[in-house]
CSV table of C-alpha atoms and ligand atoms in Angstrom, one decimal:
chain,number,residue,atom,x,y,z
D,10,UNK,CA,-12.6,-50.7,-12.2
D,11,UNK,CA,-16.7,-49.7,-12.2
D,12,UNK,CA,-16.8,-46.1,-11.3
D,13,UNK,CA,-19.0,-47.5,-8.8
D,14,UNK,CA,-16.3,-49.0,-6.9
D,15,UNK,CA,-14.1,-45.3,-7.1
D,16,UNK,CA,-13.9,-43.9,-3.7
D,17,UNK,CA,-16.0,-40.4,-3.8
D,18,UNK,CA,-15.4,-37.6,-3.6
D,19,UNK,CA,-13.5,-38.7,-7.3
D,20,UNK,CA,-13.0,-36.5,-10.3
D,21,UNK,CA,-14.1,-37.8,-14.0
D,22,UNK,CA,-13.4,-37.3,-17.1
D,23,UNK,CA,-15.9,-37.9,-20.0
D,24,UNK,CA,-13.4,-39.3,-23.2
D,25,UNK,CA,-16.3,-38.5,-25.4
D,26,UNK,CA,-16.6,-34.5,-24.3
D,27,UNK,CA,-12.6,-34.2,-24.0
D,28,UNK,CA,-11.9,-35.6,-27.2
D,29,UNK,CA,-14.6,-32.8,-28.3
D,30,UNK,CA,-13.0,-30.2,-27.2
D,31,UNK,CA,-9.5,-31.1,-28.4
D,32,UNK,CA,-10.8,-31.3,-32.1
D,33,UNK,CA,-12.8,-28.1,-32.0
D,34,UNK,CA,-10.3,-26.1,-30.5
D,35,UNK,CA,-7.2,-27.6,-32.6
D,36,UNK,CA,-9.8,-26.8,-36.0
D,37,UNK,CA,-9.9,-22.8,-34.3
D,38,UNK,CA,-6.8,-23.3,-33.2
D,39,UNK,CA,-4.4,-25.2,-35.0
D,40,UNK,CA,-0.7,-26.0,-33.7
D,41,UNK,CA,1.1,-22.9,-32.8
D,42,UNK,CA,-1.7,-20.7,-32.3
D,43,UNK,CA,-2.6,-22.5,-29.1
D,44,UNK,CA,-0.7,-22.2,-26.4
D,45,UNK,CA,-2.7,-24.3,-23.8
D,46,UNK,CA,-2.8,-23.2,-20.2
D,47,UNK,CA,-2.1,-26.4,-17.6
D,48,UNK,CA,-3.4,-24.3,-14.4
D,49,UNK,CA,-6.7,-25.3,-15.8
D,50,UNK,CA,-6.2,-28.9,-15.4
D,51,UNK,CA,-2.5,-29.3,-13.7
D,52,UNK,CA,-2.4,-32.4,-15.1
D,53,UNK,CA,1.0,-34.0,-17.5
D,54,UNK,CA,-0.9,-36.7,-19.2
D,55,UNK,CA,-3.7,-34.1,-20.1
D,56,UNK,CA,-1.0,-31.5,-21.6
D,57,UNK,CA,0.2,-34.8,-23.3
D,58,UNK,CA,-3.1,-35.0,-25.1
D,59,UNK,CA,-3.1,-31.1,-26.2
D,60,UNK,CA,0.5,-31.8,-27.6
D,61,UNK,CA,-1.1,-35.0,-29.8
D,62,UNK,CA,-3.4,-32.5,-31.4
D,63,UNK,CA,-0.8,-30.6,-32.4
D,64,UNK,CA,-0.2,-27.8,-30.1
D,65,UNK,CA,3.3,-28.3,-28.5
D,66,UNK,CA,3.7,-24.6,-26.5
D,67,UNK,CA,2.2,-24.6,-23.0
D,68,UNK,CA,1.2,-21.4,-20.8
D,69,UNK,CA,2.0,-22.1,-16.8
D,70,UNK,CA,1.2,-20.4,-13.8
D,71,UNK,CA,3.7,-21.1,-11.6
D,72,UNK,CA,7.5,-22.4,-11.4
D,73,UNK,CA,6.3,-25.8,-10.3
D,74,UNK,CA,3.8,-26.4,-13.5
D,75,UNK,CA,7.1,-25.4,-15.5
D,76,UNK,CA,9.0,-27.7,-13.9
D,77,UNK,CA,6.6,-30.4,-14.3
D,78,UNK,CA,6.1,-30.3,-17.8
D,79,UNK,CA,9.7,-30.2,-18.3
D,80,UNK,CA,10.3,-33.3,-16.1
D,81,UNK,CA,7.6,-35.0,-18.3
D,82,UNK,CA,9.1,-33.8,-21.4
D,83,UNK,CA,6.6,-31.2,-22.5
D,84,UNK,CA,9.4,-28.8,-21.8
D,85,UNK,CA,10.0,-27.5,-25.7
D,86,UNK,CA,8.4,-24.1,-25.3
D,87,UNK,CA,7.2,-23.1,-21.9
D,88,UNK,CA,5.4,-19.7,-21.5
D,89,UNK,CA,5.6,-18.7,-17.6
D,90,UNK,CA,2.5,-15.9,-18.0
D,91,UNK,CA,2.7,-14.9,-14.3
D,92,UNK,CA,5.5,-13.0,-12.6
D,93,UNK,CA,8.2,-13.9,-10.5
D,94,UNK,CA,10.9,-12.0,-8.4
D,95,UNK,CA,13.0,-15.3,-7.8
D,96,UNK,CA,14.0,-17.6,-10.8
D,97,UNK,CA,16.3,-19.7,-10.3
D,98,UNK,CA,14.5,-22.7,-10.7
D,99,UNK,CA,13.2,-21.9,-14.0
D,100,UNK,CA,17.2,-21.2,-15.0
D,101,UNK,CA,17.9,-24.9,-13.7
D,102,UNK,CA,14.9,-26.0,-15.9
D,103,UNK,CA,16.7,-23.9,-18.7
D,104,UNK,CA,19.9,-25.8,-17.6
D,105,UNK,CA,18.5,-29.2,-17.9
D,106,UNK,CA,17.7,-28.6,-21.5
D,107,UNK,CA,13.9,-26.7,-21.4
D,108,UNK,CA,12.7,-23.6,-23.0
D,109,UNK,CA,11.1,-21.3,-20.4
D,110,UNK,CA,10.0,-17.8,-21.3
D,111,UNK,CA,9.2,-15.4,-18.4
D,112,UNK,CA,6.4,-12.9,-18.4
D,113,UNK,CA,8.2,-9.6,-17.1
D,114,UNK,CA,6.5,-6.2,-16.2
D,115,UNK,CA,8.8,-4.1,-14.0
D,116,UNK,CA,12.3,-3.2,-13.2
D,117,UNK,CA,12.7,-6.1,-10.6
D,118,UNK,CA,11.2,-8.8,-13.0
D,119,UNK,CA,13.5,-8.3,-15.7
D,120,UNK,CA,16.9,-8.5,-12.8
D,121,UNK,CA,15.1,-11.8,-11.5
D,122,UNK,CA,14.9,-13.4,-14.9
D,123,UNK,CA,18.8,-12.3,-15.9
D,124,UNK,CA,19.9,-13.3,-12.9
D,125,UNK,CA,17.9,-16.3,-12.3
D,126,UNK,CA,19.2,-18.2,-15.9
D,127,UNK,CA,16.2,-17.2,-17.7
D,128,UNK,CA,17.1,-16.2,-21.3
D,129,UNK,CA,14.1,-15.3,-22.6
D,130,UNK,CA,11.3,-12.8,-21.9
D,131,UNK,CA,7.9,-11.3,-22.9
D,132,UNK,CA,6.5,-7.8,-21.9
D,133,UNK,CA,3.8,-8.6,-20.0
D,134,UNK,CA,1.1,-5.8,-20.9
D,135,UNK,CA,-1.9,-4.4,-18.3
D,136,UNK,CA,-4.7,-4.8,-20.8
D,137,UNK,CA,-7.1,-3.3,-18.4
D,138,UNK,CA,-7.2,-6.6,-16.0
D,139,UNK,CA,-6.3,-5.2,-12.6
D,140,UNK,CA,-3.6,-7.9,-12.2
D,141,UNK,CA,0.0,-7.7,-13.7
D,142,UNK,CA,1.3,-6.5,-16.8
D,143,UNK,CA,3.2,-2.8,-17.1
D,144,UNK,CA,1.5,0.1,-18.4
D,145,UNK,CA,1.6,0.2,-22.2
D,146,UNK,CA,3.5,3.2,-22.4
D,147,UNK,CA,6.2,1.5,-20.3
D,148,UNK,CA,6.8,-1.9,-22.1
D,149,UNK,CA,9.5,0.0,-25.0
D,150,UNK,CA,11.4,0.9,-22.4
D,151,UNK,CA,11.7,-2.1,-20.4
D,152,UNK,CA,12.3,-4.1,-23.4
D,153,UNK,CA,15.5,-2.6,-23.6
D,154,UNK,CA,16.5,-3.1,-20.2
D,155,UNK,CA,15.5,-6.4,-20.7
D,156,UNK,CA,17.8,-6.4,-24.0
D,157,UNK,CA,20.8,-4.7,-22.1
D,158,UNK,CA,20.6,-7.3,-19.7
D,159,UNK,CA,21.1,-10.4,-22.4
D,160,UNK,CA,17.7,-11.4,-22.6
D,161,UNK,CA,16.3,-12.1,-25.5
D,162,UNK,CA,12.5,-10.4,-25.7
D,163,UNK,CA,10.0,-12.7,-27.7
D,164,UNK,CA,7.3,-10.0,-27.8
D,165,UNK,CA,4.9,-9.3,-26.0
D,166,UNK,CA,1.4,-10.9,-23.8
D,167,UNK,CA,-1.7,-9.2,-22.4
D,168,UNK,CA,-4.6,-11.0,-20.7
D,169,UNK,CA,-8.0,-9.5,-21.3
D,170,UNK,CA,-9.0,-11.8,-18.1
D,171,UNK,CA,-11.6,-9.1,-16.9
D,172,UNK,CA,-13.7,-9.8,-20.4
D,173,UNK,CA,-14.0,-13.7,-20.5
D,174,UNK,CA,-16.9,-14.4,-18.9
D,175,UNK,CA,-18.9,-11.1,-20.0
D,176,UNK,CA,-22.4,-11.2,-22.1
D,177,UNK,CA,-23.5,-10.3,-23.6
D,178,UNK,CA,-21.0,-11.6,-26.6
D,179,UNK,CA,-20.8,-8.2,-28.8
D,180,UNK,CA,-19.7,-6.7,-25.7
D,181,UNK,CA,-16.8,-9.4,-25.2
D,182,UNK,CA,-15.9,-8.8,-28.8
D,183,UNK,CA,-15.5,-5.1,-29.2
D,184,UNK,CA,-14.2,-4.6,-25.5
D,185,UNK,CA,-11.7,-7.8,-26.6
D,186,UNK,CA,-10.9,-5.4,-29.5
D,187,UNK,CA,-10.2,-2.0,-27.3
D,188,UNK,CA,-7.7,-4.3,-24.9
D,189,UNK,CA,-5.7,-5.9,-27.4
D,190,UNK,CA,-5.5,-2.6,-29.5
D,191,UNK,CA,-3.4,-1.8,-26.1
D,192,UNK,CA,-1.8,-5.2,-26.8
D,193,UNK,CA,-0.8,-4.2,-30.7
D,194,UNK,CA,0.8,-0.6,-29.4
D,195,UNK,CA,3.1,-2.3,-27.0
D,196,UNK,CA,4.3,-4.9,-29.9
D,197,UNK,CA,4.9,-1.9,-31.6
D,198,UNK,CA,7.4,-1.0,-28.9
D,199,UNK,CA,8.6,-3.6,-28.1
D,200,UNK,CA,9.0,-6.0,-31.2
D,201,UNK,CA,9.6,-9.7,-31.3
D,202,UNK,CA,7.3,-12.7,-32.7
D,203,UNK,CA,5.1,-13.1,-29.7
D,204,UNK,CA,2.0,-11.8,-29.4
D,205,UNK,CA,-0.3,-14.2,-26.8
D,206,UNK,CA,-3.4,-13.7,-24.7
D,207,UNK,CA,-7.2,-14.5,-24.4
D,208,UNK,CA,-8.6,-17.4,-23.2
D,209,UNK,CA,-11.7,-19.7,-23.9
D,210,UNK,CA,-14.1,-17.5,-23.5
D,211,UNK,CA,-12.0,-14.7,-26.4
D,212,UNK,CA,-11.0,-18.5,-28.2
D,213,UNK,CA,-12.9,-17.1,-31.6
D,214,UNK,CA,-13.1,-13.0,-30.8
D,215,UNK,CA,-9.4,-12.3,-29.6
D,216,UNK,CA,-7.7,-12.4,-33.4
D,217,UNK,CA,-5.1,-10.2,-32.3
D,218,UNK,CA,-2.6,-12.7,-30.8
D,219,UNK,CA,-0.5,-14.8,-32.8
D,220,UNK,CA,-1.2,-17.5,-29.3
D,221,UNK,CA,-3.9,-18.0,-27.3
D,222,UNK,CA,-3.6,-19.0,-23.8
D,223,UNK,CA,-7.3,-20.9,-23.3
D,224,UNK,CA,-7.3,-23.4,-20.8
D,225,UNK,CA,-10.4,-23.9,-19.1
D,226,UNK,CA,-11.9,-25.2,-22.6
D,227,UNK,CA,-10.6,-29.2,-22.5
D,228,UNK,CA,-12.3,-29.8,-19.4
D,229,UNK,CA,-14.9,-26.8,-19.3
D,230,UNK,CA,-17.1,-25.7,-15.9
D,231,UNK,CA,-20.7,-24.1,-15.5
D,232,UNK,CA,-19.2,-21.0,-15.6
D,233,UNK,CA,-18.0,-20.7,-19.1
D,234,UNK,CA,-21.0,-23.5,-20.1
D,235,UNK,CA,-23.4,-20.5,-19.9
D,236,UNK,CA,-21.7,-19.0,-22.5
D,237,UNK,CA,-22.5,-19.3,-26.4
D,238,UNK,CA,-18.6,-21.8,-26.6
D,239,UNK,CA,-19.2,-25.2,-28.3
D,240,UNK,CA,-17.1,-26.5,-25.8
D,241,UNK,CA,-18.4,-29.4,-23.6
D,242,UNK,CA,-18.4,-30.4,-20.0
D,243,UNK,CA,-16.0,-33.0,-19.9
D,244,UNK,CA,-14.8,-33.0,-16.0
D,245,UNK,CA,-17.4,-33.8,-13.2
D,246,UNK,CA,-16.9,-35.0,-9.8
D,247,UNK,CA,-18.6,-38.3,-9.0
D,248,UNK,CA,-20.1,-38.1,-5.4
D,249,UNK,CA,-22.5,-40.3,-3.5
D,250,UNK,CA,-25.5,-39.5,-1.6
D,251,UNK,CA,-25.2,-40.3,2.4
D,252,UNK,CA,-28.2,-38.4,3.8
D,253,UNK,CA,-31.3,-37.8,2.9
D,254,UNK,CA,-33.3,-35.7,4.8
D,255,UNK,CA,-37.1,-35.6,5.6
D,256,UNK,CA,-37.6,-32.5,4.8
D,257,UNK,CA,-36.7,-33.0,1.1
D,258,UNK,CA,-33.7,-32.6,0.2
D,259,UNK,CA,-30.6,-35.1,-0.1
D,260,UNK,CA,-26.6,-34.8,1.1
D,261,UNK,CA,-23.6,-35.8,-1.1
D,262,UNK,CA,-20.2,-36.5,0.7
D,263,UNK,CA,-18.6,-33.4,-1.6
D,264,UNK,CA,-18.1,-29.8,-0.6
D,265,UNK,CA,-16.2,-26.9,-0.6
D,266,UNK,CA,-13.4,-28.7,0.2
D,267,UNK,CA,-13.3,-30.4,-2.9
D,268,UNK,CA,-14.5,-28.0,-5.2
D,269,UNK,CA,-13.5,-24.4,-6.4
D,270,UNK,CA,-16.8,-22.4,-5.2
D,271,UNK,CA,-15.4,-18.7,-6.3
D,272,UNK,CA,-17.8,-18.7,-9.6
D,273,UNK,CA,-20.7,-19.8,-6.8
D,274,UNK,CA,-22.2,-23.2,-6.2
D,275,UNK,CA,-21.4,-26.3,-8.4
D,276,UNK,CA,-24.9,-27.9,-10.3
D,277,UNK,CA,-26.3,-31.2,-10.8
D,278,UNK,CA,-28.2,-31.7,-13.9
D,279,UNK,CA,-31.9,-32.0,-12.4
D,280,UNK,CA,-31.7,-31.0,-8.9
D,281,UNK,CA,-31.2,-28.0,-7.4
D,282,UNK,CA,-28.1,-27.1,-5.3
D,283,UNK,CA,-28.9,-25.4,-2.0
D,284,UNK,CA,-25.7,-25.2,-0.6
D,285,UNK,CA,-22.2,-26.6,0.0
D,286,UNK,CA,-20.6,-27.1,3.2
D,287,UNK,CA,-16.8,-27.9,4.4
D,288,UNK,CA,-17.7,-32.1,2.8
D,289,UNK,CA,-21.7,-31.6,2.1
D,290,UNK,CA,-23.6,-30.7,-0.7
D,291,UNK,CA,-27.6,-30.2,-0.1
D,292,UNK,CA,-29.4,-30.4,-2.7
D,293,UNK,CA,-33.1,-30.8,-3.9
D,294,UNK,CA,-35.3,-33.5,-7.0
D,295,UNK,CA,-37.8,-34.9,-7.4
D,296,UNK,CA,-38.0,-38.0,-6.6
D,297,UNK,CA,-35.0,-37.5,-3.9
D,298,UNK,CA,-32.3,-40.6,-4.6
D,299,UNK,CA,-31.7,-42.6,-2.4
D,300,UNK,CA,-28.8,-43.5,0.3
D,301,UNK,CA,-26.0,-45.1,-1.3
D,302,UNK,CA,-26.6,-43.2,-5.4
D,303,UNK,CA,-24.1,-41.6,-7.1
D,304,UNK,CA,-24.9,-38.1,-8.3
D,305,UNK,CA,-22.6,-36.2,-10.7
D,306,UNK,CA,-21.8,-32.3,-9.7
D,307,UNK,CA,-20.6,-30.1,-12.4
D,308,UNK,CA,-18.1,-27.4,-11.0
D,309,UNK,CA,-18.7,-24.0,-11.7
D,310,UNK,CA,-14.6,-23.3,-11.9
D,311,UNK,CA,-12.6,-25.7,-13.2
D,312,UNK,CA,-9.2,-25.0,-12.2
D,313,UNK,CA,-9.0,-24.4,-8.5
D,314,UNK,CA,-11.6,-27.8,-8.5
D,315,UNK,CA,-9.0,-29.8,-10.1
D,316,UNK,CA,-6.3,-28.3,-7.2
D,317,UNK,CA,-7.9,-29.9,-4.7
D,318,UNK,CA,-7.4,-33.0,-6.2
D,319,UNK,CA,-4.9,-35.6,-6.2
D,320,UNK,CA,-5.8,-37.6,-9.6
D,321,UNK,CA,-8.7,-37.6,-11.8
D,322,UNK,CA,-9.9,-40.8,-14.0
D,323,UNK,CA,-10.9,-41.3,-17.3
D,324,UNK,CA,-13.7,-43.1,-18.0
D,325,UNK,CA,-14.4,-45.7,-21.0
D,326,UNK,CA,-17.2,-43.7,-23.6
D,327,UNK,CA,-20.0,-45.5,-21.8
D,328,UNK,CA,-19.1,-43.9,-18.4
D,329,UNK,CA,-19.1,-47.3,-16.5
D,330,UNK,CA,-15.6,-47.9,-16.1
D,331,UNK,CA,-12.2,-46.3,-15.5
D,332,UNK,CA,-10.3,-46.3,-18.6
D,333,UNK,CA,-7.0,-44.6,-17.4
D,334,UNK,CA,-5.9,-42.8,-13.7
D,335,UNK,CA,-4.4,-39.2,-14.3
D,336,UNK,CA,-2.2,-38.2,-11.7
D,337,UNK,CA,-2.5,-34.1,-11.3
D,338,UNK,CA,0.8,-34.0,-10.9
D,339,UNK,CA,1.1,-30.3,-11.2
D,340,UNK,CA,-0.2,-28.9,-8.5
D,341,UNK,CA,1.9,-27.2,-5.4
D,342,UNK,CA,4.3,-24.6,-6.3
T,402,PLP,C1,-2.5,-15.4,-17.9
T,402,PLP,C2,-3.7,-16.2,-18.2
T,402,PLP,N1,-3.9,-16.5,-19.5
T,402,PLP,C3,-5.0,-17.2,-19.9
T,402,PLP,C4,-5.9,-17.6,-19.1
T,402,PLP,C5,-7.1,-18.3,-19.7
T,402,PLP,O1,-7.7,-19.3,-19.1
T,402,PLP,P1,-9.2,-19.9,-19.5
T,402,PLP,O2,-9.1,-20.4,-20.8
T,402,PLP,O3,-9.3,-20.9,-18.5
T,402,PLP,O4,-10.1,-18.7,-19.3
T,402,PLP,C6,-5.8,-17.4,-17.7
T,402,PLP,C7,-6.8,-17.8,-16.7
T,402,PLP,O5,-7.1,-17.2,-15.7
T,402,PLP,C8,-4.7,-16.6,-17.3
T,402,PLP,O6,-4.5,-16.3,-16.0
């Protein structure tokens, strides 16, 4: 299929800039010391990939992106980074033969995962992220709860989410360093192998975790391509101009509907976006294309993008044709 013939709004995949990405990031981080997170891409024959280059531990989001990458057989060491107060679908994932691990950060956490069939745990830490994760001080003593209950505690996670996007660099780095010196305490407490955190924009400052949990770098967005990463945009979403207005500008048949706006507005490479609307984008060039072109939008946030989504498609390294259709099978919960 020409990617002229795909029906827009359509999300591609550049081999060329994927297959980037995999290689520098398996060179940072080799094997084990990647734990890839599918939220950014919610996608089984994408986390297929990231297991080919070696890293065969995934971080999830939610139950169903465990379940998924069990059902696909990705299921050897599944990190659940996210809290949940009902778990008994990750203990049937346990059942069927997987290896879930459930972040935990309070009282009623650590009950759910017994009692759901989850055996094994980490501490989730509040690094200074205003999200989940316990207090420091607090992670020794729910590791033994957790302990007391049967579970077996693997160590410890904290996500320094607040930091990844922050420039300039030396201010990532040595605020990077004050979280995860939080991070090091509570592994102190707590004990276990596990240490994992950070994300693409830490991938080379956060040297504290054993794991990283970087996700948005296979398929990257404007958002982290402002930053100093060698990553690559690899996903764009193919759309095709259906208005162009006298005034000068032009309308594409994608909008907010179809792409994640909460880093702000998406970009074309040599136009300017004006706005998007519910299934418009406006945007200005010079000279305007005409009725009927295809213009490539780069997302500025990658991962709820790819959740609107029901597949994306991977071209051939010439960008004419569809070489494979990914379903994002993923997504829901
Ligand atoms: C718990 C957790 N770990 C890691 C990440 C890193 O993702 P990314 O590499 O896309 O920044 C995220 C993203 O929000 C996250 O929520």
């Amino acid at each position: 299929v020409h990617v002229s013939e795909l029906q827009t709004p359509a999300l591609v995949v550049d081999p060329v800039a994927l297959d980037h990405n995999l290689a520098v990031m398996a060179a940072a981080r080799p094997g084990a010391r990647l734990r890839p997170h599918v939220k950014a891409h919610k996608t089984t024959a994408l986390a297929a990939r990231q297991a080919a280059a070696g890293h065969h531990g995934f971080t999830c989001a939610t139950i169903r992106e465990v379940e998924g990458m069990a059902a696909a057989g990705l299921g050897t060491d599944l990190l659940l980074a996210n809290e949940v107060v009902d778990a008994r679908r990750l203990g049937a994932v346990v059942a069927g033969g997987g290896r879930v691990t459930l972040a935990v950060d309070s009282d009623a956490t650590v009950a759910a995962a017994a009692a759901g069939g989850v055996r094994e745990v980490v501490i989730d830490v509040n690094v200074g992220l205003p999200r989940c994760g316990c207090d420091p001080a607090d992670t020794g003593r729910l590791a033994e709860r957790a302990r007391a209950l049967g579970l077996v505690v693997r160590g410890v996670m904290g996500y320094e989410g607040h930091l990844m996007l922050e420039q300039p660099r030396v201010d990532r780095r040595a605020n990077t360093e004050a979280c995860m010196a939080l991070l090091q305490q509570a592994h102190g407490q707590v004990g276990g192998e596990v240490v994992s955190g950070g994300g693409t924009g830490t991938y080379d400052i956060n040297t504290w975790v054993t794991e990283l949990q970087a996700g948005s770098y296979v398929l990257m967005d404007s958002a982290y391509g402002a930053l100093d990463l060698p990553f690559r945009q690899a996903l764009f979403l193919e759309a095709t101009v259906i208005s162009v207005g006298s005034g000068g500008w032009a309308v594409a048949d994608c909008g907010l509907k179809a792409l994640g706006m909460d880093h702000g507005n998406p970009s074309i490479d040599g136009a300017t976006v004006w706005f998007c609307s519910d299934e418009h984008i406006t945007f200005s060039c010079d000279p305007l294309p005409p009725v009927g072109a295809r213009v490539r939008i780069t997302p500025a946030h990658v991962d709820p993008t790819v959740a609107y989504h029901d597949r994306m498609h991977l071209l051939t390294a010439d960008g004419e044709h569809v070489a494979e259709t990914w379903a994002v099978d993923l997504r829901g919960w």
